[in-house]
Amino acid sequence: MTANINIETMQEFGAIVQFHRKQAGLSRVGLADIAGVGKTVIYDIENGKDSIRLNTLLKVLGTLNISLSVNSPLMDQYKAGDHAQG
Amino acid sequence: MTANINIETMQEFGAIVQFHRKQAGLSRVGLADIAGVGKTVIYDIENGKDSIRLNTLLKVLGTLNISLSVNSPLMDQYKAGDHAQG
DNA sequence: GACAATTAACCGCTAAGGCGGTAATAATAT
DNA sequence: ATATTATTACCGCCTTAGCGGTTAATTGTC
């Protein structure tokens, strides 16, 4: 039950963030304060802006208990190697 | 078999990107050209820089067939609502 | 209705991402 | 050994993300 993120689905992603924020009973300013970012970037994310910096996004997602992950057909092969650290 | 992304695992994330690039037989400049980004940002990603812009990252991940997704305990509830558009 | 809180949508400013260029080192051929 | 290619790690330039401030519109709540 994950949601994919790409340039075309940024609007949908913004809706996901907004849903989680409202479920947490937070205003945009409230979320921004807890996450340690500005109120503007919360507005931007919820409106589908795609040029958000990753570190900024991770602060917001972390605050809302949303995890971000990557996957690919080669991931099994990668994990089988000696790269994994956990 | 997914890999989680957060501020602490950016180094690991960089290694994942590098693994996929090498499996594709691409140099950094080659990947950058195909993805439509500069060579510097490939270098930065592979070195664990966390302030990459999301749109830039998505271009690179898309080229390497790596998908980015979000998940959370509330995702089921979200999907059950009338938000879904796919 | 009145009131408070939230959101929308701008603004100017500062810090930094992303760009190509470059040069020095490292790796991989022939 | 000698080319060729790739990587590292810097630089200056331009663009823009992200910031707080602000005002109007919206959304509750009493």
mmCIF file of C-alpha atoms (C1' of nucleotides) in Angstrom:
data_model
loop_
_atom_site.group_PDB
_atom_site.id
_atom_site.type_symbol
_atom_site.label_atom_id
_atom_site.label_comp_id
_atom_site.label_asym_id
_atom_site.label_seq_id
_atom_site.Cartn_x
_atom_site.Cartn_y
_atom_site.Cartn_z
ATOM 1 C CA MET A 1 0.000 0.000 0.000
ATOM 2 C CA THR A 2 2.696 2.487 -1.037
ATOM 3 C CA ALA A 3 2.406 5.467 -3.329
ATOM 4 C CA ASN A 4 4.836 6.034 -6.148
ATOM 5 C CA ILE A 5 6.524 9.395 -6.566
ATOM 6 C CA ASN A 6 7.430 10.899 -9.912
ATOM 7 C CA ILE A 7 7.191 14.227 -11.644
ATOM 8 C CA GLU A 8 3.669 13.482 -12.866
ATOM 9 C CA THR A 9 2.317 12.497 -9.453
ATOM 10 C CA MET A 10 3.608 15.415 -7.402
ATOM 11 C CA GLN A 11 0.085 16.782 -7.037
ATOM 12 C CA GLU A 12 -1.033 13.468 -5.592
ATOM 13 C CA PHE A 13 1.987 13.437 -3.326
ATOM 14 C CA GLY A 14 1.006 16.855 -2.024
ATOM 15 C CA ALA A 15 -2.438 15.500 -1.192
ATOM 16 C CA ILE A 16 -0.851 12.631 0.729
ATOM 17 C CA VAL A 17 1.208 15.029 2.823
ATOM 18 C CA GLN A 18 -1.847 17.180 3.483
ATOM 19 C CA PHE A 19 -3.882 14.159 4.535
ATOM 20 C CA HIS A 20 -1.235 13.125 7.039
ATOM 21 C CA ARG A 21 -0.904 16.629 8.410
ATOM 22 C CA LYS A 22 -4.644 16.955 8.990
ATOM 23 C CA GLN A 23 -4.784 13.525 10.590
ATOM 24 C CA ALA A 24 -2.093 14.752 12.950
ATOM 25 C CA GLY A 25 -4.269 17.756 13.753
ATOM 26 C CA LEU A 26 -1.609 20.211 12.664
ATOM 27 C CA SER A 27 -1.840 23.515 10.844
ATOM 28 C CA ARG A 28 0.766 24.261 8.190
ATOM 29 C CA VAL A 29 2.560 26.610 10.524
ATOM 30 C CA GLY A 30 2.429 24.017 13.287
ATOM 31 C CA LEU A 31 3.891 21.321 11.071
ATOM 32 C CA ALA A 32 6.544 23.701 9.771
ATOM 33 C CA ASP A 33 7.626 24.593 13.304
ATOM 34 C CA ILE A 34 7.899 20.976 14.434
ATOM 35 C CA ALA A 35 9.700 19.903 11.273
ATOM 36 C CA GLY A 36 12.041 22.849 11.515
ATOM 37 C CA VAL A 37 11.182 24.322 8.126
ATOM 38 C CA GLY A 38 9.322 27.378 6.891
ATOM 39 C CA LYS A 39 5.590 27.545 6.347
ATOM 40 C CA THR A 40 6.101 28.328 2.667
ATOM 41 C CA VAL A 41 7.639 24.970 1.850
ATOM 42 C CA ILE A 42 4.680 23.131 3.405
ATOM 43 C CA TYR A 43 2.406 25.143 1.151
ATOM 44 C CA ASP A 44 4.647 24.347 -1.813
ATOM 45 C CA ILE A 45 4.764 20.611 -1.120
ATOM 46 C CA GLU A 46 0.994 20.353 -0.715
ATOM 47 C CA ASN A 47 0.607 22.186 -4.014
ATOM 48 C CA GLY A 48 2.770 19.735 -5.919
ATOM 49 C CA LYS A 49 5.974 21.709 -6.306
ATOM 50 C CA ASP A 50 8.629 19.303 -7.555
ATOM 51 C CA SER A 51 11.816 21.222 -6.836
ATOM 52 C CA ILE A 52 11.779 20.724 -3.078
ATOM 53 C CA ARG A 53 15.141 19.792 -1.640
ATOM 54 C CA LEU A 54 15.409 16.245 -0.358
ATOM 55 C CA ASN A 55 16.621 17.174 3.129
ATOM 56 C CA THR A 56 13.726 19.599 3.534
ATOM 57 C CA LEU A 57 11.279 16.951 2.372
ATOM 58 C CA LEU A 58 12.730 14.353 4.731
ATOM 59 C CA LYS A 59 12.219 16.649 7.707
ATOM 60 C CA VAL A 60 8.553 17.019 6.852
ATOM 61 C CA LEU A 61 7.994 13.348 6.062
ATOM 62 C CA GLY A 62 9.793 12.300 9.225
ATOM 63 C CA THR A 63 7.567 14.526 11.311
ATOM 64 C CA LEU A 64 4.472 12.979 9.732
ATOM 65 C CA ASN A 65 5.769 9.406 10.091
ATOM 66 C CA ILE A 66 5.932 8.937 6.349
ATOM 67 C CA SER A 67 8.804 6.782 5.127
ATOM 68 C CA LEU A 68 10.550 7.243 1.804
ATOM 69 C CA SER A 69 12.067 4.271 -0.011
ATOM 70 C CA VAL A 70 13.588 3.211 -3.297
ATOM 71 C CA ASN A 71 13.147 -0.001 -5.245
ATOM 72 C CA SER A 72 14.255 -1.519 -8.540
ATOM 73 C CA PRO A 73 14.769 -4.858 -10.265
ATOM 74 C CA LEU A 74 18.455 -4.650 -9.324
ATOM 75 C CA MET A 75 17.899 -4.058 -5.620
ATOM 76 C CA ASP A 76 18.052 -7.773 -4.774
ATOM 77 C CA GLN A 77 21.382 -8.003 -6.506
ATOM 78 C CA TYR A 78 22.613 -4.933 -4.682
ATOM 79 C CA LYS A 79 21.513 -6.211 -1.285
ATOM 80 C CA ALA A 80 23.193 -9.531 -1.958
ATOM 81 C CA GLY A 81 26.513 -7.734 -2.270
ATOM 82 C CA ASP A 82 28.613 -6.374 0.570
ATOM 83 C CA HIS A 83 27.125 -2.899 0.332
ATOM 84 C CA ALA A 84 24.334 -3.298 2.835
ATOM 85 C CA GLN A 85 24.933 -1.707 6.214
ATOM 86 C CA GLY A 86 21.885 -2.745 8.107
ATOM 87 C CA MET B 1 13.509 -5.594 -0.926
ATOM 88 C CA THR B 2 13.391 -1.818 -0.745
ATOM 89 C CA ALA B 3 15.849 0.592 0.820
ATOM 90 C CA ASN B 4 14.755 3.304 3.189
ATOM 91 C CA ILE B 5 15.873 6.881 2.631
ATOM 92 C CA ASN B 6 16.569 9.309 5.422
ATOM 93 C CA ILE B 7 19.212 11.832 6.366
ATOM 94 C CA GLU B 8 21.341 9.183 8.046
ATOM 95 C CA THR B 9 21.301 6.786 5.078
ATOM 96 C CA MET B 10 22.186 9.193 2.302
ATOM 97 C CA GLN B 11 25.626 7.641 1.966
ATOM 98 C CA GLU B 12 23.999 4.268 1.450
ATOM 99 C CA PHE B 13 21.599 5.805 -1.032
ATOM 100 C CA GLY B 14 24.536 7.174 -2.991
ATOM 101 C CA ALA B 15 26.013 3.687 -3.141
ATOM 102 C CA ILE B 16 22.712 2.353 -4.492
ATOM 103 C CA VAL B 17 22.682 4.917 -7.264
ATOM 104 C CA GLN B 18 26.296 4.162 -8.112
ATOM 105 C CA PHE B 19 25.584 0.423 -8.231
ATOM 106 C CA HIS B 20 22.734 0.940 -10.665
ATOM 107 C CA ARG B 21 24.783 3.264 -12.849
ATOM 108 C CA LYS B 22 27.658 0.792 -13.115
ATOM 109 C CA GLN B 23 25.265 -2.062 -13.843
ATOM 110 C CA ALA B 24 23.967 0.071 -16.691
ATOM 111 C CA GLY B 25 27.524 0.494 -17.926
ATOM 112 C CA LEU B 26 27.365 4.274 -17.712
ATOM 113 C CA SER B 27 29.932 6.832 -16.686
ATOM 114 C CA ARG B 28 28.802 9.744 -14.558
ATOM 115 C CA VAL B 29 28.907 12.061 -17.546
ATOM 116 C CA GLY B 30 26.987 9.522 -19.591
ATOM 117 C CA LEU B 31 24.282 9.175 -16.970
ATOM 118 C CA ALA B 32 24.107 12.922 -16.521
ATOM 119 C CA ASP B 33 23.602 13.462 -20.254
ATOM 120 C CA ILE B 34 20.847 10.861 -20.535
ATOM 121 C CA ALA B 35 19.095 12.099 -17.400
ATOM 122 C CA GLY B 36 19.373 15.700 -18.562
ATOM 123 C CA VAL B 37 21.297 16.926 -15.530
ATOM 124 C CA GLY B 38 24.837 18.069 -14.886
ATOM 125 C CA LYS B 39 27.706 15.770 -14.022
ATOM 126 C CA THR B 40 28.232 17.521 -10.718
ATOM 127 C CA VAL B 41 24.918 16.425 -9.279
ATOM 128 C CA ILE B 42 25.657 12.771 -10.057
ATOM 129 C CA TYR B 43 28.871 13.146 -8.141
ATOM 130 C CA ASP B 44 27.009 14.803 -5.291
ATOM 131 C CA ILE B 45 24.303 12.136 -5.086
ATOM 132 C CA GLU B 46 26.819 9.291 -5.070
ATOM 133 C CA ASN B 47 28.668 11.063 -2.280
ATOM 134 C CA GLY B 48 25.601 11.277 -0.059
ATOM 135 C CA LYS B 49 24.667 14.928 -0.467
ATOM 136 C CA ASP B 50 21.222 15.353 1.057
ATOM 137 C CA SER B 51 20.138 18.695 -0.353
ATOM 138 C CA ILE B 52 19.501 17.483 -3.899
ATOM 139 C CA ARG B 53 16.303 18.812 -5.420
ATOM 140 C CA LEU B 54 13.552 16.247 -5.841
ATOM 141 C CA ASN B 55 12.987 16.898 -9.552
ATOM 142 C CA THR B 56 16.701 16.484 -10.228
ATOM 143 C CA LEU B 57 16.760 13.264 -8.243
ATOM 144 C CA LEU B 58 13.708 11.910 -10.039
ATOM 145 C CA LYS B 59 15.360 12.437 -13.422
ATOM 146 C CA VAL B 60 18.351 10.389 -12.320
ATOM 147 C CA LEU B 61 16.317 7.657 -10.654
ATOM 148 C CA GLY B 62 14.005 7.427 -13.648
ATOM 149 C CA THR B 63 16.945 6.934 -15.971
ATOM 150 C CA LEU B 64 18.257 4.117 -13.774
ATOM 151 C CA ASN B 65 14.843 2.468 -13.424
ATOM 152 C CA ILE B 66 14.760 3.135 -9.688
ATOM 153 C CA SER B 67 11.316 3.898 -8.284
ATOM 154 C CA LEU B 68 10.697 6.207 -5.340
ATOM 155 C CA SER B 69 7.747 5.618 -3.042
ATOM 156 C CA VAL B 70 6.218 6.676 0.257
ATOM 157 C CA ASN B 71 4.523 4.629 2.918
ATOM 158 C CA SER B 72 3.005 5.110 6.356
ATOM 159 C CA PRO B 73 0.494 3.587 8.763
ATOM 160 C CA LEU B 74 -2.108 6.028 7.448
ATOM 161 C CA MET B 75 -1.657 5.178 3.776
ATOM 162 C CA ASP B 76 -4.400 2.548 3.796
ATOM 163 C CA GLN B 77 -6.793 5.076 5.231
ATOM 164 C CA TYR B 78 -5.740 7.601 2.630
ATOM 165 C CA LYS B 79 -6.185 5.189 -0.239
ATOM 166 C CA ALA B 80 -9.607 4.220 1.040
ATOM 167 C CA GLY B 81 -10.749 7.829 0.702
ATOM 168 C CA ASP B 82 -11.713 9.582 -2.504
ATOM 169 C CA HIS B 83 -8.267 11.059 -3.000
ATOM 170 C CA ALA B 84 -6.813 8.361 -5.203
ATOM 171 C CA GLN B 85 -6.546 9.309 -8.845
ATOM 172 C CA GLY B 86 -5.134 6.095 -10.288
ATOM 173 C "C1'" DG C 1 -23.881 37.481 12.957
ATOM 174 C "C1'" DA C 2 -18.952 38.105 15.348
ATOM 175 C "C1'" DC C 3 -14.628 36.151 16.168
ATOM 176 C "C1'" DA C 4 -10.410 33.293 15.801
ATOM 177 C "C1'" DA C 5 -7.681 30.373 13.239
ATOM 178 C "C1'" DT C 6 -6.167 28.753 8.984
ATOM 179 C "C1'" DT C 7 -5.049 29.069 4.278
ATOM 180 C "C1'" DA C 8 -3.758 31.365 -0.179
ATOM 181 C "C1'" DA C 9 -0.753 33.969 -2.602
ATOM 182 C "C1'" DC C 10 2.119 37.258 -3.029
ATOM 183 C "C1'" DC C 11 6.886 39.976 -1.715
ATOM 184 C "C1'" DG C 12 12.242 40.838 -0.905
ATOM 185 C "C1'" DC C 13 16.210 38.735 0.842
ATOM 186 C "C1'" DT C 14 19.880 35.333 1.536
ATOM 187 C "C1'" DA C 15 21.943 30.952 0.985
ATOM 188 C "C1'" DA C 16 22.870 27.340 -1.848
ATOM 189 C "C1'" DG C 17 21.784 23.993 -5.828
ATOM 190 C "C1'" DG C 18 23.062 23.041 -10.285
ATOM 191 C "C1'" DC C 19 25.650 24.183 -14.240
ATOM 192 C "C1'" DG C 20 30.002 23.760 -17.281
ATOM 193 C "C1'" DG C 21 34.930 24.316 -17.036
ATOM 194 C "C1'" DT C 22 39.180 22.658 -15.397
ATOM 195 C "C1'" DA C 23 43.177 20.106 -13.711
ATOM 196 C "C1'" DA C 24 45.051 16.384 -11.262
ATOM 197 C "C1'" DT C 25 44.693 11.719 -10.075
ATOM 198 C "C1'" DA C 26 43.051 6.958 -10.888
ATOM 199 C "C1'" DA C 27 41.571 3.279 -13.534
ATOM 200 C "C1'" DT C 28 41.458 0.645 -17.872
ATOM 201 C "C1'" DA C 29 42.554 -0.463 -21.691
ATOM 202 C "C1'" DT C 30 46.027 -1.364 -26.187
ATOM 203 C "C1'" DA D 1 54.857 1.974 -21.062
ATOM 204 C "C1'" DT D 2 51.328 4.819 -23.315
ATOM 205 C "C1'" DA D 3 47.007 6.453 -24.704
ATOM 206 C "C1'" DT D 4 42.217 6.777 -23.357
ATOM 207 C "C1'" DT D 5 38.672 7.141 -20.274
ATOM 208 C "C1'" DA D 6 36.742 7.976 -15.739
ATOM 209 C "C1'" DT D 7 36.755 10.059 -11.355
ATOM 210 C "C1'" DT D 8 37.833 13.557 -7.910
ATOM 211 C "C1'" DA D 9 37.480 18.026 -6.298
ATOM 212 C "C1'" DC D 10 37.722 22.349 -6.882
ATOM 213 C "C1'" DC D 11 36.011 27.179 -9.170
ATOM 214 C "C1'" DG D 12 32.708 31.247 -10.769
ATOM 215 C "C1'" DC D 13 28.262 32.164 -12.486
ATOM 216 C "C1'" DC D 14 23.210 32.151 -12.580
ATOM 217 C "C1'" DT D 15 19.007 30.617 -10.884
ATOM 218 C "C1'" DT D 16 16.011 29.520 -7.338
ATOM 219 C "C1'" DA D 17 14.665 27.169 -2.892
ATOM 220 C "C1'" DG D 18 13.464 28.481 1.418
ATOM 221 C "C1'" DC D 19 12.849 31.957 4.785
ATOM 222 C "C1'" DG D 20 9.701 35.348 7.424
ATOM 223 C "C1'" DG D 21 6.476 39.061 6.663
ATOM 224 C "C1'" DT D 22 2.102 40.470 5.002
ATOM 225 C "C1'" DT D 23 -2.759 40.870 3.373
ATOM 226 C "C1'" DA D 24 -7.013 38.904 1.649
ATOM 227 C "C1'" DA D 25 -9.812 35.156 1.536
ATOM 228 C "C1'" DT D 26 -11.507 31.153 3.617
ATOM 229 C "C1'" DT D 27 -12.959 28.114 7.219
ATOM 230 C "C1'" DG D 28 -14.502 26.955 11.200
ATOM 231 C "C1'" DT D 29 -16.421 27.863 16.188
ATOM 232 C "C1'" DC D 30 -19.138 30.270 19.525
#
